[in-house]
Amino acid sequence: MKTIKLTNTLQSISEAVERVDEQLRAYKVKQEDRLRSTLTLEETLVKIADSMAETEVPIFIGIRRTIHRVQLRVTVAGPEINFATDTLLSDSETLLEEYGPETENLIRDLILRTNSERIRTRYAKGVNRVDILVSQNEKAMLYETTAALVLGVSAGLIARLLCSPSVAAGLNEYLFSPLYSLFLTAIAMIMVPMVFFSLVTSISGFGDLSALGRTGGKVFCMYLITTLIGILVAIATNALLMPGRPGMMTLPESVAGGESSMHLSLMDKLLAIVPDNFVGAFAGADMIQVMFLAVLIGVACTQIGQFSLPLKTAFESLSALFTHATSLISKFLPYAIFGAMAQMTLTMDVNGIGALASWMGVSLLCIVLQFLVYVLLLMFVGRLRPMPFIRKFVPAPLTAFFTSSSSATMPTTMACLEKMGVSRKVYSFSVPLGANINMDGTSLFFMVTTLFMAGLYGISVDVSTMLELIMSVMLISVALPGVPGAGTAALLMLFAIVGVPAEAFGIVIGLIPLIELFETALNVTGDGVVSAIVAKSEGEMDLEAYYK
Amino acid sequence: MIEIKDNEAWITLSGRLDTATAPKVEETLRAALVEAPAVRRIVIDATNLSYISSSGLRVILGLRKLCATTEMHHVQKDVRAVLDLTGIGKLLVIS
């Protein structure tokens, strides 16, 4: 960590900010992140200086770079400083018009407020501490999970080849297995409220589809259609190839005993969607019933007049709370991967390795097939030659692959669409919406993994269960928050619908981060294809630019 | 850095307009503009302005208070981002 010492004088603040800026340039921090953080730092330092009665008070700025993030930490001893900002963003324009002695403070408050997500303040033992997040390494999780995978396999191999059977069994029972089962239990605990509140928030947000307008409505419907196609591709591939010999894995007794419930008639299943007890659906973690309630509450939330807004805000807050809790749990994902991979290497036979390889193969094949579907959609629905699209759009899926984030890829996606002549009117709406709700790759992966696991455990999926799965994956793809761990929770939920035990997750957990790279690339490609097709159909595309 | 001709003030800003430099810049500009009450348009050339903070923005808003037609030309990406972030970009004519 590098530390810069300054005092509460304006000259000293200015020099310190410049030095921080130089250091952030040396760390190759993105221009936007560098600007936002140095600006936030300067305003924070001025706020500190203004609140100090004495001059020449020492202030320290630490610049810390870890695998996860670059962060600034400002520390200053003395009485507690109030960093709260009172200005409402909605009032800012009016207040700025009324130029006066408080204008600078107002602008400072605006800057600090718009960057509030990057700032954490704390006062303890007579020291004020302000942490300013400069940038986050989006690939940190991938590096960690890859390292955990390699270490887990190595630990499993060492235990298998070098330790006596009793020591190996002890390691498995007291180290590898608890690491991974604890993580799964935590995710299973959080998945019901996380999915419920995310879904209520999404449904209530889209309550009035007519507000999207004709183009928006088309984009929304096309996103749902491409997601459904992705799911059907996964089902067809799984049905044709039947990867993983049935019954390769055996069901635990507790699950096998309850298997008969999986073979209810279609009518029974439809009737069971509606819970007879609101709380019971949550207590029993019946995901289909929970999703039904979420849709019901989400729609109702848009239709209760003056009460809608406060309720929507409350649901959004709860959704943010449980999403954040999920991302906190997911910080332990590398440990779970380590435990699962070590256990798998220690106990797996040739059948298990074959199963893992065929799951990877089928997942990647489905991704390629979905890409071909996009080409066909461009040709026959969009009436566009696909090659210009591929040529101009390639940077977007590549960026998505390397960042593993649809949101982080948005600027690249928009730039590619602009280059191919899609009007701003279309892509400025379709790309952010797609980053949130269009998860073709994710849906396809959920479906293929769930069906693959069902096959592996010898569970036959009848028509009614398949319909439940399709509906659940569609709903999840709309509502799933883009945080680490959310996908794990959703997949566990789908496993529960089919009757696959949660322990099956251990087979694939180590390779999910790798598959997610391809998934994200596919999600982004889906956004691009839909944007191009809708733009063409609405006369919002410059065809000369497209074919240039 | 400030030139007044034909009821127009042409101002050139460069480097960092921050908490240390803004008070001096403000003093200079105000002194010049007070002596030229007939100014009806202020044009700021921001080609070489690399950074602006709340203190600098206050200077710009102060100029706008003196003359409603205040324009900023050749605004760099970083400065533009701060103007947009605070909403001050909407109050000025920017190119």
XYZ file of C-alpha atoms in Angstrom:
643
model
C 0.000 0.000 0.000
C 1.307 3.437 -0.901
C 0.694 6.268 1.541
C 0.598 9.998 0.903
C 0.694 12.455 3.780
C -0.865 15.891 3.433
C -2.315 18.658 5.573
C -5.688 20.377 5.501
C -4.538 23.247 3.272
C -5.952 23.732 -0.216
C -2.508 23.637 -1.853
C -1.635 20.407 -0.086
C -4.967 18.835 -1.098
C -4.458 19.737 -4.729
C -0.928 18.285 -4.778
C -2.065 15.097 -3.034
C -4.909 14.562 -5.523
C -2.458 14.975 -8.413
C -0.113 12.405 -6.855
C -2.983 9.956 -6.393
C -3.979 10.545 -10.015
C -0.417 9.747 -11.155
C -0.388 6.556 -9.086
C -3.741 5.447 -10.498
C -2.412 6.056 -14.015
C 0.571 3.856 -13.118
C -1.894 1.155 -11.997
C -3.591 1.506 -15.401
C -6.971 2.319 -13.838
C -9.610 3.108 -16.478
C -9.991 6.817 -17.237
C -13.601 6.995 -15.996
C -12.803 5.257 -12.698
C -9.724 7.444 -12.204
C -11.679 10.636 -12.794
C -14.558 9.679 -10.512
C -12.285 8.583 -7.683
C -9.894 11.554 -7.794
C -12.857 13.906 -7.927
C -14.494 12.124 -4.984
C -11.178 12.221 -3.133
C -10.737 15.964 -3.662
C -14.279 16.737 -2.496
C -13.842 14.462 0.534
C -10.559 16.161 1.458
C -12.087 19.635 1.132
C -14.982 18.503 3.324
C -12.474 17.284 5.907
C -10.477 20.518 5.680
C -13.644 22.619 6.102
C -14.618 20.710 9.226
C -11.238 21.188 10.936
C -10.851 24.135 13.258
C -7.051 23.877 13.307
C -4.700 24.138 10.352
C -1.810 21.831 9.424
C -3.734 18.764 10.625
C -2.087 15.664 9.123
C -4.239 13.610 6.741
C -3.160 10.291 5.239
C -4.213 8.772 1.931
C -3.499 5.107 1.386
C -3.666 3.639 -2.134
C -4.272 -0.077 -1.956
C -4.304 -2.483 -4.870
C -5.429 -6.089 -4.396
C -6.549 -8.778 -6.811
C -10.137 -7.600 -6.208
C -9.948 -3.835 -6.330
C -8.060 -0.564 -6.169
C -9.105 1.504 -3.187
C -8.198 4.797 -1.530
C -8.321 5.137 2.235
C -8.322 8.592 3.823
C -7.630 8.729 7.565
C -7.611 11.754 9.810
C -7.590 11.943 13.590
C -9.933 14.276 15.448
C -13.613 14.707 16.190
C -16.162 12.835 14.068
C -16.781 14.443 10.670
C -20.278 14.441 9.229
C -19.996 13.262 5.609
C -23.757 13.041 5.094
C -25.104 14.958 2.115
C -28.528 16.586 2.285
C -29.039 17.633 -1.315
C -31.683 15.780 -3.272
C -30.520 15.034 -6.815
C -33.935 15.958 -8.180
C -33.614 19.505 -6.769
C -30.073 20.069 -7.982
C -30.831 21.953 -11.203
C -33.027 24.500 -9.413
C -30.498 24.957 -6.641
C -27.610 25.410 -9.076
C -29.583 28.121 -10.901
C -29.662 30.062 -7.632
C -25.943 30.792 -7.513
C -24.810 31.923 -4.081
C -22.279 31.401 -1.300
C -23.427 27.812 -0.795
C -23.008 26.844 -4.459
C -19.638 25.147 -4.003
C -20.916 23.067 -1.068
C -23.937 22.142 -3.135
C -21.781 20.957 -6.044
C -19.568 19.053 -3.596
C -22.613 17.339 -2.117
C -23.823 16.458 -5.612
C -20.492 14.904 -6.531
C -20.300 12.936 -3.279
C -23.906 11.834 -3.542
C -23.617 10.594 -7.123
C -20.546 8.612 -6.043
C -22.016 7.446 -2.736
C -21.874 3.787 -3.783
C -18.093 4.086 -3.895
C -17.723 5.695 -0.469
C -17.724 4.084 2.983
C -17.132 6.195 6.089
C -16.316 5.087 9.602
C -15.356 6.730 12.871
C -13.590 4.685 15.542
C -11.122 5.430 18.345
C -10.905 9.101 17.448
C -10.042 8.471 13.793
C -12.206 9.268 10.758
C -11.806 6.791 7.922
C -13.151 7.185 4.386
C -12.752 4.344 1.898
C -13.175 5.266 -1.764
C -13.511 2.426 -4.231
C -11.537 3.259 -7.366
C -12.146 0.168 -9.479
C -13.069 -3.446 -9.163
C -11.347 -6.233 -10.975
C -14.173 -8.034 -12.759
C -11.928 -11.000 -13.437
C -10.829 -11.465 -9.798
C -13.516 -14.059 -9.143
C -12.478 -16.006 -12.225
C -8.823 -16.022 -11.138
C -9.780 -17.133 -7.641
C -12.102 -19.887 -8.769
C -9.536 -21.155 -11.276
C -6.887 -21.201 -8.549
C -9.340 -22.977 -6.203
C -10.083 -25.530 -8.905
C -6.380 -26.297 -9.494
C -5.609 -26.386 -5.755
C -8.656 -28.564 -5.067
C -7.692 -31.098 -7.746
C -4.105 -31.075 -6.444
C -5.235 -31.594 -2.831
C -7.536 -34.427 -3.915
C -4.745 -36.093 -5.914
C -2.311 -35.801 -3.003
C -4.881 -37.298 -0.616
C -5.674 -40.070 -3.081
C -2.127 -41.004 -4.074
C -0.013 -40.197 -1.026
C -2.267 -40.611 2.022
C -3.509 -43.818 3.606
C -7.229 -44.558 2.976
C -8.151 -43.643 6.563
C -6.341 -40.283 6.405
C -7.889 -39.555 3.003
C -11.353 -40.389 4.344
C -10.731 -38.135 7.362
C -9.643 -35.252 5.121
C -12.749 -35.724 3.055
C -15.094 -35.919 6.015
C -13.658 -33.095 8.091
C -12.222 -30.684 5.498
C -13.252 -31.081 1.867
C -16.888 -32.044 2.328
C -17.798 -29.433 5.024
C -16.252 -26.592 2.985
C -18.527 -27.337 0.095
C -21.689 -28.502 1.888
C -21.665 -25.411 4.130
C -21.627 -23.186 1.056
C -24.496 -25.091 -0.544
C -26.545 -24.885 2.658
C -25.979 -21.119 2.823
C -26.986 -20.646 -0.823
C -30.059 -22.865 -0.357
C -31.014 -20.721 2.662
C -30.837 -17.457 0.730
C -32.303 -18.621 -2.599
C -36.001 -18.388 -1.668
C -36.056 -14.743 -0.510
C -33.503 -13.733 -3.158
C -35.531 -15.173 -6.049
C -38.860 -13.979 -4.575
C -37.876 -10.337 -4.107
C -35.929 -10.165 -7.387
C -38.925 -11.527 -9.248
C -41.430 -9.217 -7.510
C -39.192 -6.232 -8.302
C -38.825 -7.238 -11.960
C -42.516 -8.013 -12.478
C -43.658 -4.803 -10.772
C -41.105 -2.891 -12.872
C -42.585 -4.321 -16.071
C -46.167 -4.091 -14.843
C -47.150 -1.679 -17.541
C -45.772 -3.099 -20.767
C -47.635 -0.527 -22.836
C -45.333 2.125 -21.347
C -42.448 0.549 -23.283
C -43.969 1.674 -26.586
C -44.133 -0.366 -29.785
C -40.383 -0.754 -30.317
C -39.784 -1.483 -26.621
C -42.551 -4.073 -26.603
C -41.053 -5.757 -29.680
C -37.618 -5.865 -28.061
C -39.077 -7.307 -24.849
C -41.012 -10.029 -26.720
C -38.028 -10.906 -28.923
C -35.872 -11.324 -25.819
C -38.384 -13.765 -24.361
C -38.584 -15.655 -27.679
C -34.791 -16.030 -28.038
C -34.597 -17.213 -24.418
C -37.314 -19.789 -25.094
C -35.460 -20.937 -28.220
C -32.280 -21.315 -26.137
C -34.165 -23.478 -23.652
C -35.611 -25.620 -26.465
C -32.132 -26.014 -27.987
C -30.913 -27.327 -24.618
C -33.846 -29.740 -24.318
C -33.435 -31.030 -27.892
C -29.667 -31.489 -27.582
C -30.072 -33.311 -24.310
C -32.820 -35.536 -25.702
C -30.855 -36.397 -28.856
C -27.439 -36.999 -27.336
C -28.491 -38.282 -23.914
C -25.107 -37.435 -22.398
C -24.193 -39.208 -19.183
C -25.408 -42.750 -18.829
C -28.647 -42.896 -16.843
C -28.168 -43.938 -13.280
C -24.432 -43.183 -13.340
C -24.996 -41.522 -9.969
C -27.275 -42.878 -7.275
C -29.813 -40.785 -5.443
C -29.378 -40.363 -1.707
C -32.014 -42.333 0.209
C -33.780 -39.212 1.436
C -34.318 -38.035 -2.136
C -35.026 -41.424 -3.650
C -37.791 -42.018 -1.128
C -39.604 -38.892 -2.202
C -39.234 -39.531 -5.897
C -42.817 -40.595 -6.339
C -43.874 -36.980 -5.849
C -42.064 -36.196 -9.119
C -44.526 -38.329 -11.052
C -47.746 -36.519 -10.297
C -50.207 -35.950 -13.154
C -50.147 -32.712 -15.133
C -53.377 -31.630 -13.439
C -51.959 -32.333 -9.967
C -48.872 -30.315 -10.822
C -50.935 -27.404 -12.128
C -53.067 -27.435 -8.991
C -49.958 -27.568 -6.818
C -48.657 -24.302 -8.313
C -51.103 -22.396 -6.110
C -50.107 -22.767 -2.458
C -52.818 -23.277 0.130
C -50.767 -21.290 2.602
C -48.748 -18.151 1.813
C -46.097 -18.781 4.452
C -46.024 -22.527 3.794
C -44.698 -21.978 0.259
C -41.663 -20.197 1.720
C -41.188 -22.550 4.651
C -41.284 -25.572 2.347
C -38.994 -23.808 -0.194
C -41.431 -24.858 -2.942
C -39.919 -22.778 -5.723
C -42.810 -23.070 -8.170
C -45.226 -21.815 -5.506
C -42.804 -19.075 -4.458
C -42.520 -17.909 -8.072
C -46.299 -17.969 -8.469
C -46.616 -15.757 -5.376
C -43.894 -13.448 -6.694
C -45.729 -12.971 -10.001
C -49.024 -12.417 -8.169
C -47.555 -9.873 -5.748
C -45.525 -8.214 -8.525
C -48.599 -7.669 -10.701
C -50.767 -6.620 -7.722
C -48.090 -4.146 -6.688
C -48.632 -2.151 -9.902
C -52.408 -1.910 -9.398
C -52.885 -0.406 -5.953
C -52.662 3.286 -6.740
C -50.962 5.436 -4.130
C -49.581 2.387 -2.306
C -47.712 1.086 -5.372
C -44.699 3.358 -5.172
C -43.780 2.842 -1.493
C -44.294 -0.910 -1.875
C -42.161 -1.057 -5.023
C -39.437 0.839 -3.156
C -39.719 -1.568 -0.218
C -39.469 -4.611 -2.517
C -36.507 -3.068 -4.345
C -34.776 -2.506 -0.998
C -35.410 -6.083 0.089
C -34.262 -7.361 -3.290
C -31.042 -5.337 -2.944
C -30.600 -6.673 0.597
C -30.906 -10.350 -0.343
C -28.912 -9.890 -3.537
C -26.121 -8.369 -1.491
C -26.375 -11.175 1.068
C -26.056 -13.655 -1.829
C -22.950 -11.905 -3.102
C -21.496 -12.003 0.443
C -22.057 -15.762 0.611
C -20.522 -16.135 -2.846
C -17.237 -14.757 -1.498
C -16.803 -18.270 -0.110
C -17.295 -19.825 -3.544
C -13.532 -20.437 -4.072
C -13.400 -22.417 -0.799
C -16.457 -24.425 -1.853
C -14.841 -25.108 -5.229
C -11.654 -26.179 -3.485
C -13.591 -28.581 -1.246
C -15.770 -29.930 -4.051
C -12.881 -30.476 -6.465
C -10.731 -32.123 -3.787
C -13.609 -34.419 -2.821
C -14.367 -35.182 -6.443
C -10.744 -35.995 -7.291
C -10.496 -38.150 -4.187
C -13.639 -40.133 -4.760
C -14.409 -39.913 -8.467
C -14.040 -42.887 -10.767
C -13.793 -43.011 -14.560
C -17.598 -42.703 -14.802
C -17.529 -39.369 -12.971
C -14.781 -37.925 -15.161
C -16.708 -39.069 -18.239
C -19.853 -37.399 -16.900
C -18.044 -34.126 -16.310
C -16.506 -34.191 -19.790
C -19.835 -34.918 -21.475
C -21.561 -32.128 -19.493
C -18.878 -29.670 -20.675
C -19.212 -30.955 -24.241
C -22.996 -30.687 -24.319
C -22.974 -27.213 -22.735
C -20.502 -25.923 -25.328
C -22.383 -27.630 -28.163
C -25.620 -25.928 -27.075
C -23.860 -22.569 -27.097
C -22.673 -23.169 -30.679
C -26.185 -24.280 -31.708
C -27.758 -21.183 -30.182
C -25.293 -19.071 -32.135
C -26.479 -20.808 -35.321
C -30.070 -20.021 -34.271
C -29.081 -16.337 -34.127
C -27.689 -16.560 -37.649
C -30.983 -18.077 -38.862
C -33.010 -15.405 -37.024
C -30.963 -12.672 -38.691
C -31.484 -14.260 -42.105
C -35.158 -15.218 -41.943
C -36.724 -12.866 -39.382
C -34.477 -9.844 -39.803
C -33.899 -10.417 -43.529
C -30.291 -9.415 -43.006
C -27.141 -11.110 -44.295
C -25.385 -12.416 -41.173
C -21.745 -11.838 -42.171
C -21.759 -8.025 -41.781
C -23.332 -8.523 -38.328
C -20.694 -11.046 -37.277
C -17.854 -8.892 -38.611
C -19.026 -5.724 -36.859
C -20.295 -7.335 -33.646
C -17.310 -9.561 -32.768
C -15.767 -7.113 -30.214
C -18.910 -7.299 -28.007
C -18.946 -11.061 -27.251
C -15.162 -10.971 -26.941
C -15.404 -8.228 -24.311
C -18.179 -10.172 -22.581
C -16.022 -13.293 -22.577
C -13.087 -11.526 -20.972
C -15.088 -9.469 -18.466
C -17.785 -12.093 -17.742
C -20.264 -9.231 -17.370
C -23.071 -8.098 -19.706
C -23.242 -4.754 -17.920
C -19.519 -4.075 -18.291
C -19.842 -4.907 -22.006
C -22.692 -2.431 -22.616
C -20.542 0.404 -24.032
C -18.872 -2.025 -26.486
C -22.229 -3.552 -27.472
C -23.669 -0.097 -28.137
C -20.609 0.967 -30.142
C -20.853 -2.193 -32.307
C -24.573 -1.645 -32.948
C -23.988 1.978 -33.864
C -21.277 0.890 -36.279
C -23.709 -1.456 -38.022
C -26.289 1.307 -38.418
C -28.738 0.492 -35.609
C -30.308 3.759 -34.465
C -29.489 5.113 -31.024
C -33.201 5.164 -30.263
C -33.263 1.360 -30.390
C -29.925 0.369 -28.857
C -30.027 2.896 -25.995
C -33.100 1.006 -24.774
C -32.479 -2.556 -25.960
C -28.906 -2.984 -24.684
C -29.462 -1.993 -21.010
C -32.723 -3.984 -20.994
C -30.969 -6.984 -22.536
C -28.143 -6.835 -19.996
C -30.783 -7.224 -17.294
C -33.352 -9.609 -18.709
C -31.993 -11.331 -21.813
C -30.090 -14.348 -20.552
C -30.213 -16.786 -23.477
C -26.859 -18.343 -22.626
C -27.648 -18.566 -18.916
C -31.100 -20.101 -19.511
C -29.666 -22.599 -21.960
C -26.949 -23.533 -19.470
C -29.446 -23.895 -16.593
C -31.620 -26.170 -18.678
C -28.846 -28.336 -20.062
C -27.234 -28.762 -16.628
C -30.508 -29.613 -14.875
C -31.521 -32.163 -17.521
C -28.028 -33.579 -17.654
C -28.012 -34.095 -13.877
C -31.487 -35.623 -13.978
C -30.212 -38.113 -16.575
C -27.117 -38.818 -14.533
C -29.202 -39.683 -11.484
C -31.657 -41.731 -13.504
C -34.555 -39.307 -12.919
C -37.074 -39.278 -15.752
C -38.444 -35.792 -16.458
C -42.071 -36.009 -17.558
C -43.943 -33.415 -19.620
C -45.432 -31.584 -16.651
C -42.052 -31.284 -14.887
C -40.516 -30.118 -18.160
C -43.168 -27.388 -18.448
C -42.443 -26.352 -14.869
C -38.747 -26.194 -15.687
C -39.285 -24.112 -18.839
C -41.515 -21.670 -16.969
C -39.078 -21.423 -14.062
C -36.055 -20.839 -16.305
C -37.945 -18.125 -18.230
C -38.910 -16.348 -15.017
C -35.435 -16.695 -13.545
C -33.832 -15.307 -16.694
C -35.922 -12.148 -16.322
C -35.366 -11.729 -12.595
C -31.933 -13.122 -11.839
C -29.700 -10.403 -10.385
C -26.252 -10.171 -11.942
C -24.239 -10.951 -8.836
C -21.961 -13.886 -8.147
C -23.810 -16.691 -6.397
C -27.225 -15.848 -7.869
C -26.695 -18.407 -10.648
C -25.749 -21.048 -8.101
C -28.935 -20.390 -6.124
C -31.062 -20.541 -9.270
C -29.487 -23.794 -10.398
C -30.069 -25.383 -6.979
C -33.672 -24.294 -7.236
C -34.055 -25.982 -10.634
C -32.392 -29.122 -9.289
C -35.015 -29.155 -6.528
C -37.853 -28.925 -9.061
C -36.632 -32.037 -10.893
C -35.528 -33.894 -7.787
C -31.765 -33.781 -8.375
C -29.967 -33.663 -5.006
C -28.025 -30.491 -4.177
C -24.837 -32.556 -3.834
C -24.875 -32.991 -7.639
C -23.767 -29.399 -7.824
C -20.333 -30.524 -6.646
C -19.760 -32.279 -9.975
C -19.987 -29.054 -11.978
C -19.169 -26.318 -9.455
C -15.511 -26.049 -10.430
C -16.174 -25.594 -14.125
C -19.156 -23.239 -13.902
C -16.982 -20.078 -13.941
C -15.471 -21.272 -17.240
C -18.857 -22.015 -18.816
C -20.107 -18.616 -17.579
C -17.615 -16.868 -19.874
C -19.236 -18.467 -22.924
C -22.711 -17.866 -21.481
C -22.080 -14.136 -21.104
C -20.722 -13.923 -24.649
C -23.911 -15.607 -25.875
C -26.149 -13.356 -23.755
C -24.543 -10.280 -25.308
C -24.783 -11.718 -28.835
C -28.507 -12.278 -28.219
C -28.886 -8.615 -27.232
C -27.167 -7.572 -30.467
C -29.210 -9.864 -32.719
C -32.538 -8.716 -31.226
C -31.506 -5.052 -31.462
C -30.573 -5.469 -35.138
C -33.758 -7.365 -36.040
C -36.077 -4.905 -34.250
C -34.218 -1.889 -35.659
C -34.568 -3.288 -39.192
C -38.276 -4.045 -38.760
C -38.956 -0.563 -37.370
C -37.005 1.237 -40.114
C -34.459 2.323 -37.504
C -31.436 0.856 -39.264
C -29.038 2.418 -41.732
C -28.648 -0.510 -44.141
C -25.858 1.265 -46.010
C -23.821 1.324 -42.782
C -24.746 -2.317 -42.082
C -23.468 -3.609 -45.424
C -20.492 -1.236 -45.671
C -6.246 34.257 -20.344
C -9.131 36.772 -20.720
C -9.673 39.010 -23.674
C -12.626 41.373 -24.021
C -13.747 42.684 -27.388
C -17.078 43.759 -28.860
C -19.044 43.043 -25.660
C -17.708 39.491 -25.620
C -15.263 37.990 -23.129
C -12.984 35.244 -24.460
C -11.486 33.182 -21.658
C -8.867 30.474 -21.987
C -8.622 27.923 -19.167
C -5.838 25.385 -18.935
C -4.509 22.698 -16.614
C -6.417 21.871 -13.446
C -9.200 24.081 -12.139
C -9.357 22.690 -8.635
C -9.494 23.690 -5.017
C -6.018 25.270 -5.125
C -6.205 27.114 -8.446
C -9.876 28.135 -8.603
C -9.781 31.068 -6.095
C -6.985 32.816 -8.026
C -8.663 32.239 -11.395
C -11.960 33.519 -10.031
C -10.344 36.664 -8.646
C -8.644 37.448 -11.966
C -11.756 36.866 -14.065
C -14.058 38.818 -11.766
C -11.673 41.765 -11.705
C -11.584 41.842 -15.511
C -15.339 41.441 -15.931
C -16.243 44.076 -13.338
C -14.355 46.588 -15.502
C -16.356 45.484 -18.550
C -20.041 45.666 -17.563
C -21.121 45.698 -21.217
C -20.104 42.079 -21.769
C -23.092 40.147 -23.139
C -21.440 36.843 -23.984
C -18.707 34.813 -22.318
C -16.878 32.165 -24.337
C -14.583 29.766 -22.483
C -11.991 27.875 -24.481
C -11.467 24.650 -22.513
C -9.123 22.928 -25.007
C -6.356 22.593 -22.425
C -8.510 22.273 -19.311
C -7.773 18.761 -18.084
C -9.612 18.601 -14.741
C -12.302 20.479 -12.894
C -13.644 20.015 -9.366
C -16.436 21.659 -7.365
C -14.299 24.788 -6.806
C -13.781 25.134 -10.553
C -17.433 24.538 -11.294
C -18.340 27.295 -8.861
C -16.149 29.659 -10.925
C -17.992 28.645 -14.101
C -21.406 29.110 -12.446
C -20.217 32.491 -11.131
C -19.432 33.555 -14.703
C -22.865 32.384 -15.778
C -24.400 34.488 -13.019
C -22.606 37.546 -14.434
C -23.608 36.777 -17.995
C -26.461 34.425 -18.877
C -24.897 33.567 -22.248
C -21.892 31.587 -21.105
C -20.478 29.016 -23.486
C -17.757 26.393 -23.089
C -15.977 25.290 -26.232
C -13.623 22.353 -26.931
C -14.512 20.670 -23.635
C -12.362 17.592 -22.948
C -13.878 14.221 -22.057
C -12.966 14.302 -18.328
C -14.293 17.810 -17.834
C -17.436 16.999 -19.796
C -18.011 13.981 -17.549
C -17.903 16.200 -14.429
C -20.257 18.745 -16.017
C -22.715 15.957 -16.830
C -22.320 14.299 -13.435
C -23.331 17.449 -11.605
C -25.985 18.569 -14.067
C -24.112 21.819 -14.739
C -23.697 20.752 -18.349
C -27.415 21.424 -18.834
C -27.041 25.033 -17.705
C -24.342 25.960 -20.212
C -23.883 25.919 -23.954
C -21.184 23.301 -24.476
C -19.332 22.145 -27.541
